[in-house]
XYZ file of C-alpha atoms in Angstrom:
518
model
C -9.597 -6.394 18.310
C -12.942 -8.055 19.120
C -12.849 -9.800 15.726
C -9.368 -11.185 16.457
C -10.459 -12.506 19.873
C -13.487 -14.106 18.239
C -11.280 -15.851 15.670
C -8.979 -17.161 18.425
C -11.957 -18.609 20.310
C -13.243 -20.243 17.133
C -9.803 -21.701 16.435
C -9.532 -23.184 19.943
C -13.063 -24.601 19.876
C -12.569 -25.960 16.362
C -9.264 -27.590 17.337
C -10.903 -29.159 20.408
C -13.677 -30.603 18.224
C -11.124 -32.045 15.784
C -9.144 -33.641 18.621
C -12.327 -35.102 20.166
C -13.405 -36.501 16.791
C -10.026 -38.178 16.193
C -9.891 -39.571 19.732
C -13.384 -41.086 19.487
C -12.707 -42.599 16.062
C -9.298 -44.045 16.851
C -9.339 -45.109 20.519
C -11.614 -48.197 20.145
C -9.170 -49.700 17.640
C -5.633 -48.591 18.576
C -5.960 -47.715 22.283
C -4.908 -50.000 25.127
C -8.394 -50.153 26.683
C -11.017 -52.913 26.197
C -13.960 -51.776 24.022
C -17.120 -53.671 23.192
C -18.392 -54.185 19.655
C -21.131 -51.589 20.237
C -18.517 -49.033 21.320
C -16.424 -49.777 18.255
C -19.463 -49.032 16.068
C -20.918 -46.020 17.875
C -17.786 -44.099 18.878
C -16.507 -43.551 15.274
C -20.010 -42.406 14.265
C -20.146 -39.870 17.091
C -16.554 -38.878 16.245
C -17.562 -38.055 12.665
C -20.365 -35.873 14.015
C -17.796 -33.698 15.828
C -16.273 -32.716 12.471
C -19.399 -30.656 11.673
C -18.941 -28.106 14.516
C -15.194 -28.229 13.857
C -15.836 -27.110 10.272
C -18.208 -24.366 11.445
C -15.622 -22.995 13.893
C -12.529 -23.321 11.689
C -13.993 -22.162 8.342
C -13.940 -18.398 9.153
C -10.431 -18.778 10.583
C -9.181 -20.325 7.338
C -10.887 -17.603 5.265
C -9.257 -14.887 7.368
C -5.814 -16.468 6.962
C -6.329 -16.747 3.200
C -7.329 -13.068 3.030
C -4.308 -11.966 5.053
C -1.578 -14.137 3.583
C -2.899 -15.599 0.358
C -3.702 -12.384 -1.515
C -2.555 -9.211 0.220
C -3.755 -6.990 -2.589
C -7.194 -8.538 -2.911
C -9.161 -6.292 -0.554
C -12.027 -4.171 -1.830
C -12.354 -0.507 -1.000
C -15.191 0.114 1.435
C -17.905 1.725 -0.611
C -15.658 2.735 -3.481
C -15.757 -0.190 -5.861
C -12.280 0.494 -7.279
C -10.472 -2.718 -8.352
C -7.646 -2.338 -5.840
C -5.699 -5.409 -6.911
C -5.600 -4.229 -10.505
C -5.056 -0.548 -9.779
C -2.999 0.200 -6.671
C -0.868 -2.950 -6.629
C -0.081 -2.389 -10.309
C 0.652 1.293 -9.753
C 3.063 0.596 -6.891
C 4.879 -2.016 -8.986
C 5.146 0.278 -12.016
C 6.156 3.179 -9.749
C 8.942 1.039 -8.241
C 10.151 -0.146 -11.660
C 10.240 3.432 -12.959
C 12.325 4.770 -10.054
C 14.713 1.798 -10.203
C 15.342 2.160 -13.926
C 18.585 3.838 -14.992
C 17.407 4.674 -18.512
C 14.922 7.166 -19.920
C 12.171 4.959 -21.296
C 9.975 6.660 -23.851
C 6.835 4.860 -22.675
C 7.301 3.487 -19.124
C 4.473 1.373 -17.719
C 3.750 3.902 -14.967
C 2.442 6.391 -17.532
C -0.569 4.122 -18.013
C -1.449 4.481 -14.320
C -1.033 8.224 -13.734
C -2.105 11.606 -15.058
C 0.264 13.507 -17.336
C 1.066 16.129 -14.700
C 1.950 13.482 -12.131
C 4.064 11.707 -14.734
C 6.014 14.966 -15.201
C 6.680 15.169 -11.455
C 7.887 11.553 -11.326
C 10.144 12.324 -14.290
C 11.860 15.092 -12.302
C 12.677 12.722 -9.460
C 13.883 10.030 -11.863
C 16.150 12.481 -13.683
C 17.723 13.602 -10.388
C 18.629 10.042 -9.467
C 19.849 9.311 -12.983
C 22.175 12.351 -12.950
C 23.660 11.232 -9.636
C 23.919 7.605 -10.835
C 21.708 6.428 -7.961
C 18.980 3.787 -8.076
C 15.880 3.823 -5.892
C 14.479 0.482 -4.755
C 10.881 0.734 -3.525
C 9.209 -2.330 -1.995
C 5.724 -2.194 -0.527
C 2.932 -4.427 0.693
C -0.590 -3.786 1.927
C -1.053 -4.467 5.648
C -3.604 -3.916 8.421
C -2.850 -1.097 10.854
C -6.230 -1.414 12.588
C -9.492 -3.353 12.591
C -10.762 -1.177 9.720
C -10.432 -2.309 6.083
C -6.867 -1.664 4.844
C -8.131 0.397 1.899
C -10.792 3.076 2.225
C -12.090 5.791 -0.052
C -14.200 8.909 -0.214
C -15.786 9.619 -3.565
C -16.999 12.959 -4.858
C -17.288 15.020 -8.021
C -15.732 18.457 -8.457
C -18.078 19.231 -11.335
C -15.756 18.002 -14.071
C -13.946 14.961 -12.687
C -15.052 12.039 -10.557
C -12.510 11.868 -7.725
C -11.633 9.081 -5.308
C -9.622 10.139 -2.243
C -8.048 6.849 -1.170
C -6.077 5.744 1.896
C -4.235 2.431 2.036
C -2.533 0.823 5.039
C 0.953 0.095 3.824
C 4.426 -1.026 4.829
C 7.151 0.165 2.480
C 10.924 0.237 2.314
C 12.735 2.799 0.171
C 16.446 2.180 -0.430
C 18.947 4.196 -2.448
C 21.849 2.373 -4.073
C 25.110 3.663 -5.503
C 27.162 1.143 -7.493
C 25.117 -1.630 -5.923
C 25.748 -0.453 -2.344
C 22.945 0.906 -0.154
C 23.700 4.496 0.831
C 20.384 5.228 2.563
C 17.247 3.318 3.475
C 13.994 4.164 5.205
C 10.954 2.162 6.269
C 7.414 3.540 6.301
C 4.605 1.808 8.190
C 2.075 4.490 7.502
C -0.783 5.460 5.235
C -0.469 5.633 1.453
C -2.704 8.356 0.066
C -3.890 8.474 -3.523
C -6.095 10.817 -5.484
C -7.724 8.965 -8.368
C -9.425 10.949 -11.121
C -11.629 9.907 -14.005
C -14.155 11.537 -16.286
C -17.586 11.925 -14.733
C -20.048 9.610 -16.487
C -23.688 10.697 -16.216
C -24.893 7.685 -18.209
C -23.105 4.967 -20.172
C -22.839 7.280 -23.163
C -22.886 10.784 -21.623
C -19.680 12.198 -20.127
C -18.869 15.564 -18.524
C -16.037 17.243 -20.450
C -13.074 17.430 -18.013
C -12.011 20.685 -19.652
C -15.146 22.857 -19.719
C -17.741 20.800 -17.833
C -20.190 20.484 -20.735
C -22.097 17.219 -21.137
C -20.975 15.317 -24.238
C -20.982 11.845 -25.642
C -17.757 9.897 -25.268
C -17.333 9.847 -29.049
C -17.632 13.649 -29.190
C -14.854 14.123 -26.637
C -12.570 11.822 -28.615
C -13.199 13.891 -31.757
C -13.072 17.191 -29.893
C -15.491 18.768 -27.404
C -18.262 20.678 -29.222
C -17.912 23.548 -26.723
C -14.193 24.003 -25.948
C -12.612 21.969 -28.775
C -10.351 19.905 -26.476
C -9.601 16.455 -27.841
C -9.152 13.534 -25.477
C -7.770 10.043 -25.744
C -9.646 7.066 -24.282
C -7.138 6.786 -21.429
C -7.743 10.447 -20.512
C -11.268 9.457 -19.472
C -10.320 6.391 -17.379
C -9.199 6.198 -13.750
C -5.737 7.705 -13.206
C -3.633 8.315 -10.104
C -2.953 12.042 -9.879
C -0.810 11.919 -6.719
C 0.690 9.386 -4.336
C 2.276 10.063 -0.951
C 3.212 8.120 2.165
C 2.115 10.153 5.150
C 0.981 9.179 8.638
C -1.835 10.818 10.558
C -2.736 11.535 14.146
C -5.101 8.587 14.569
C -2.493 6.070 13.398
C 0.274 7.590 15.517
C -1.941 7.656 18.605
C -3.012 4.037 18.078
C 0.657 3.042 17.906
C 1.414 4.989 21.066
C -1.391 3.253 22.971
C -0.695 -0.166 21.472
C 2.769 -0.704 22.947
C 1.533 -2.850 25.860
C -1.132 -4.528 23.712
C 1.535 -5.281 21.129
C 4.046 -6.969 23.426
C 1.879 -8.734 26.067
C 0.215 -11.259 23.686
C 3.593 -12.029 22.116
C 5.193 -12.771 25.509
C 2.281 -15.035 26.418
C 2.310 -16.831 23.049
C 6.077 -17.296 22.825
C 6.309 -18.615 26.398
C 3.471 -21.047 25.762
C 5.019 -22.241 22.478
C 8.459 -22.634 24.099
C 7.126 -24.849 26.893
C 4.993 -26.781 24.401
C 8.011 -27.375 22.133
C 10.034 -28.809 25.037
C 7.132 -31.074 25.965
C 6.740 -32.269 22.361
C 10.434 -33.182 22.260
C 9.930 -35.199 25.442
C 6.959 -37.032 23.888
C 8.882 -37.748 20.649
C 11.799 -39.365 22.496
C 9.531 -41.262 24.915
C 6.545 -41.931 22.682
C 6.030 -45.634 23.425
C 6.116 -45.281 27.201
C 4.033 -42.084 27.088
C 1.363 -43.767 24.980
C 1.299 -46.742 27.323
C 0.855 -44.464 30.347
C -2.017 -42.513 28.783
C -3.696 -45.486 27.116
C -4.595 -43.426 24.027
C -4.410 -44.377 20.384
C -1.488 -43.453 18.125
C -3.036 -40.322 16.525
C -4.785 -39.344 19.763
C -1.458 -39.343 21.582
C 0.370 -37.631 18.722
C -2.154 -34.779 18.439
C -3.400 -34.642 22.003
C 0.005 -34.260 23.677
C 0.797 -30.838 22.105
C -2.753 -29.576 22.756
C -2.641 -30.635 26.411
C 0.851 -29.145 26.707
C -0.369 -25.804 25.361
C -3.138 -25.639 27.987
C -0.809 -26.822 30.744
C 1.753 -24.141 29.807
C -0.768 -21.278 30.106
C -0.156 -20.644 33.851
C 3.582 -20.392 33.174
C 2.877 -18.000 30.295
C 0.722 -15.842 32.594
C 3.565 -15.680 35.135
C 5.967 -14.676 32.326
C 3.594 -11.867 31.270
C 3.414 -10.579 34.870
C 7.211 -10.518 35.171
C 7.513 -8.840 31.759
C 5.012 -6.083 32.582
C 6.573 -5.422 35.980
C 10.260 -5.304 35.057
C 10.896 -5.326 31.281
C 7.997 -3.359 29.763
C 8.882 0.001 31.407
C 12.199 -0.053 29.532
C 10.488 -0.951 26.238
C 7.901 1.798 26.806
C 10.669 4.396 26.764
C 11.895 3.056 23.422
C 8.327 2.892 22.080
C 7.811 6.517 23.046
C 10.629 7.533 20.726
C 9.650 5.142 17.958
C 5.936 5.875 17.973
C 6.158 9.628 18.541
C 6.247 11.209 21.985
C 3.070 12.335 23.755
C 4.142 15.959 23.378
C 4.357 15.637 19.587
C 1.083 13.699 19.535
C -0.649 16.584 21.295
C 0.773 18.942 18.683
C -0.511 16.724 15.878
C -3.898 16.476 17.568
C -4.206 20.265 17.492
C -3.149 20.207 13.833
C -5.920 17.680 13.074
C -8.475 19.883 14.822
C -7.224 22.843 12.791
C -7.494 20.741 9.609
C -11.170 20.009 10.248
C -11.853 23.679 10.937
C -10.006 24.844 7.799
C -11.653 22.232 5.564
C -15.116 23.396 6.645
C -14.024 26.989 6.087
C -12.832 26.328 2.527
C -15.880 24.173 1.741
C -18.115 27.154 2.483
C -16.561 28.763 -0.631
C -15.511 25.699 -2.627
C -17.953 22.837 -1.848
C -15.763 20.292 -3.671
C -12.590 21.069 -1.703
C -10.718 18.059 -0.269
C -8.009 18.787 2.293
C -6.393 15.394 1.770
C -6.168 15.944 -1.996
C -4.878 19.488 -1.370
C -2.082 18.222 0.898
C -1.098 15.611 -1.688
C -1.002 18.401 -4.277
C 1.240 20.469 -1.980
C 3.616 17.549 -1.527
C 3.855 17.112 -5.291
C 4.709 20.809 -5.644
C 7.399 20.411 -2.975
C 8.796 17.479 -4.950
C 9.176 19.646 -8.059
C 11.085 22.280 -6.054
C 13.433 19.768 -4.428
C 14.071 17.582 -7.489
C 14.156 20.186 -10.264
C 17.329 20.168 -12.368
C 16.840 23.409 -14.319
C 15.531 26.856 -13.397
C 12.520 26.379 -15.684
C 11.619 23.158 -13.893
C 12.188 24.792 -10.497
C 9.734 27.575 -11.304
C 7.215 25.414 -13.197
C 4.599 25.637 -10.420
C 5.590 29.047 -9.038
C 4.786 32.642 -9.859
C 7.630 33.782 -7.583
C 11.310 33.255 -8.445
C 12.750 30.171 -6.714
C 16.089 30.232 -8.552
C 18.074 30.755 -5.323
C 17.042 27.298 -4.123
C 18.519 25.310 -7.020
C 21.994 24.918 -5.517
C 20.530 24.307 -2.074
C 18.520 21.298 -3.276
C 20.693 20.051 -6.148
C 21.929 16.975 -4.201
C 18.649 15.978 -2.521
C 17.780 12.336 -3.243
C 14.826 11.807 -0.890
C 12.110 13.981 0.616
C 9.751 12.822 3.363
C 6.891 14.965 4.618
C 6.617 15.099 8.408
C 3.519 17.261 8.393
C 1.583 19.783 6.286
C -0.818 22.304 7.783
C -3.207 24.757 6.125
C -2.875 27.860 8.321
C -5.203 30.285 6.541
C -7.506 30.545 3.521
C -9.091 33.565 1.871
C -10.389 34.855 -1.451
C -9.433 38.302 -2.737
C -8.363 40.034 -5.957
C -9.859 37.191 -8.006
C -7.634 34.589 -6.324
C -7.994 31.857 -3.748
C -5.119 32.159 -1.277
C -3.898 29.376 1.004
C -1.142 29.837 3.589
C 0.615 26.538 4.201
C 3.232 25.390 6.691
C 5.199 22.204 6.038
C 8.028 20.293 7.661
C 10.029 17.904 5.489
C 12.940 15.552 6.068
C 15.569 15.818 3.332
C 18.256 13.273 2.492
C 21.258 14.779 0.693
C 24.106 12.827 -0.931
C 27.436 14.643 -1.194
C 29.209 11.995 -3.262
C 30.465 9.896 -0.371
C 27.770 9.844 2.313
C 24.169 10.826 2.999
C 23.097 13.442 5.519
C 19.598 13.919 6.916
C 18.099 17.283 7.826
C 14.708 18.794 8.595
C 13.360 21.887 6.900
C 10.419 24.085 7.914
C 8.752 25.740 4.927
C 6.132 28.495 4.767
C 4.281 28.945 1.486
C 1.479 30.965 -0.021
C -0.489 29.125 -2.705
C -2.844 30.908 -5.078
C -5.424 29.738 -7.597
C -8.060 31.520 -9.642
C -11.222 32.174 -7.641
C -13.189 30.807 -10.578
C -11.351 27.469 -10.527
C -13.231 25.123 -8.215
C -11.988 21.831 -9.671
C -9.543 19.695 -7.672
C -7.842 17.970 -10.599
C -5.806 19.587 -13.385
C -6.940 18.531 -16.850
C -3.806 17.486 -18.737
C -5.135 17.629 -22.320
C -6.400 21.206 -21.937
C -3.526 22.584 -19.837
C -0.554 20.897 -21.476
C -1.192 22.377 -24.894
C 0.240 25.720 -25.930
C -2.446 28.370 -26.426
C -0.128 30.181 -28.842
C 0.873 27.533 -31.371
C -0.986 24.383 -30.237
C 2.198 22.375 -29.482
C 2.251 19.821 -26.671
C 3.859 21.045 -23.476
C 5.704 19.222 -20.709
C 6.376 20.594 -17.254
C 9.623 18.591 -17.269
C 10.829 21.311 -19.648
C 9.250 24.083 -17.569
C 5.985 25.917 -18.191
C 7.109 27.681 -21.389
C 6.513 26.436 -24.915
C 9.871 25.561 -26.505
C 8.517 26.591 -29.934
C 6.912 30.002 -29.433
C 7.844 30.910 -25.833
C 4.224 31.151 -24.652
C 3.810 30.412 -20.911
C 1.105 28.285 -19.294
C -1.127 30.344 -17.031
C -1.264 27.494 -14.547
C -2.898 29.656 -11.892
C -6.161 29.381 -13.851
C -6.143 25.598 -13.465
C -4.160 24.659 -10.357
C -2.573 25.868 -7.133
C 0.759 27.626 -7.721
C 3.420 28.846 -5.289
C 3.163 32.618 -4.774
C 5.608 32.826 -1.836
C 8.168 30.346 -0.548
C 10.514 30.614 2.427
C 12.599 27.874 4.050
């Protein structure tokens, strides 16, 4: 906020310097006053000198406008060094193209941006829409929700992978179309969360094997790790998005709740000032000759100076308009804002959830130092997506050790799932397993063939993972290969090998659903 006020001051001072410069340069020659030869020489020189402070004041304003409107995807991550324009903008475009497509492409562009497991999850959602003959249109743009950089990251290593936990301020619209007609649409002005994984490079030539953690040369991993035998492709070692969700948080919701008055008051002031200025400019345009004669200014001085003077003259009227707005109109808007930006009661609930999150993260970190709650929640949402978008029983149970078959008919017509909140309620380690009790609330959109219905669902889950597994990212090349016959596996077809029937013991590598109730 202080930066914005500073830019406004610089803009006003810079504009005043420009106007003064033009007036001093032009008035001796085109004004109605009598000027001596000395004045005609000196005044333009002094006018040119005013352009220097004008440039100093206006230069940062121009740079800020270029950053905001010229290249929305050109921001750098604070401290992360990830090429955001190349990575996240490209991912969101490829993600949108993949969901909108009505065909099963063998090699869609999005597969170059994501891990194999995440690609499998996206495939489930795409297949659901394809079966129902529905297209998903996803449009997004990076924005600023606060004075902080719009993209931020936390970087850490889980021993095998280098992980970037990334948040991006975003505005997105998701629309579902049937035969060209929109059947449902939603707008998100929240936080996009990514987990980005890549091989951990110790030096330019030494890499930590993402499968077993042994230090190898890059060439060795491409030929097959000397310790575990896993072979990798070059793209397996580069940065990949392993999950992507749109989810708000307490800080953003609370800022919106507080910002209602701050949001509307400047707009009322600005619009009133511009309205009065526009009327005055129209008056000057239709009475330019007489107005110029009355003021005695030059042509450009009159043309530029009239709107500037009108803007300053209109400020008292704008202040009166703001006072009337705050006294009589704002209370009504505040009621609407309360519903739009989450009520105070719900905010208090979310605040307690955030406090619980910090407590639980510290608790888990005492056992698993590499644990990231944000990455864990994104993982949970991906698991929920597989349950709600699965088409077959094998797909439905791909990430579960319990039987979820009873939920297939319940979710068979779901076209959209939005997470309202996820909360880690308890964490423990026993019987060789890490156990995490999770509560989630999701908003489901169901299409019955003629219309969409929206409902909320509260879900309680127990996730388990091997106590020995402390990594946060699942290694696709080592997991998605059958231990029985060596064939490639795809979770789109379930967790069983279609050739020999061998099952993936996913619990050794990733969180799986042990219990599920909704």
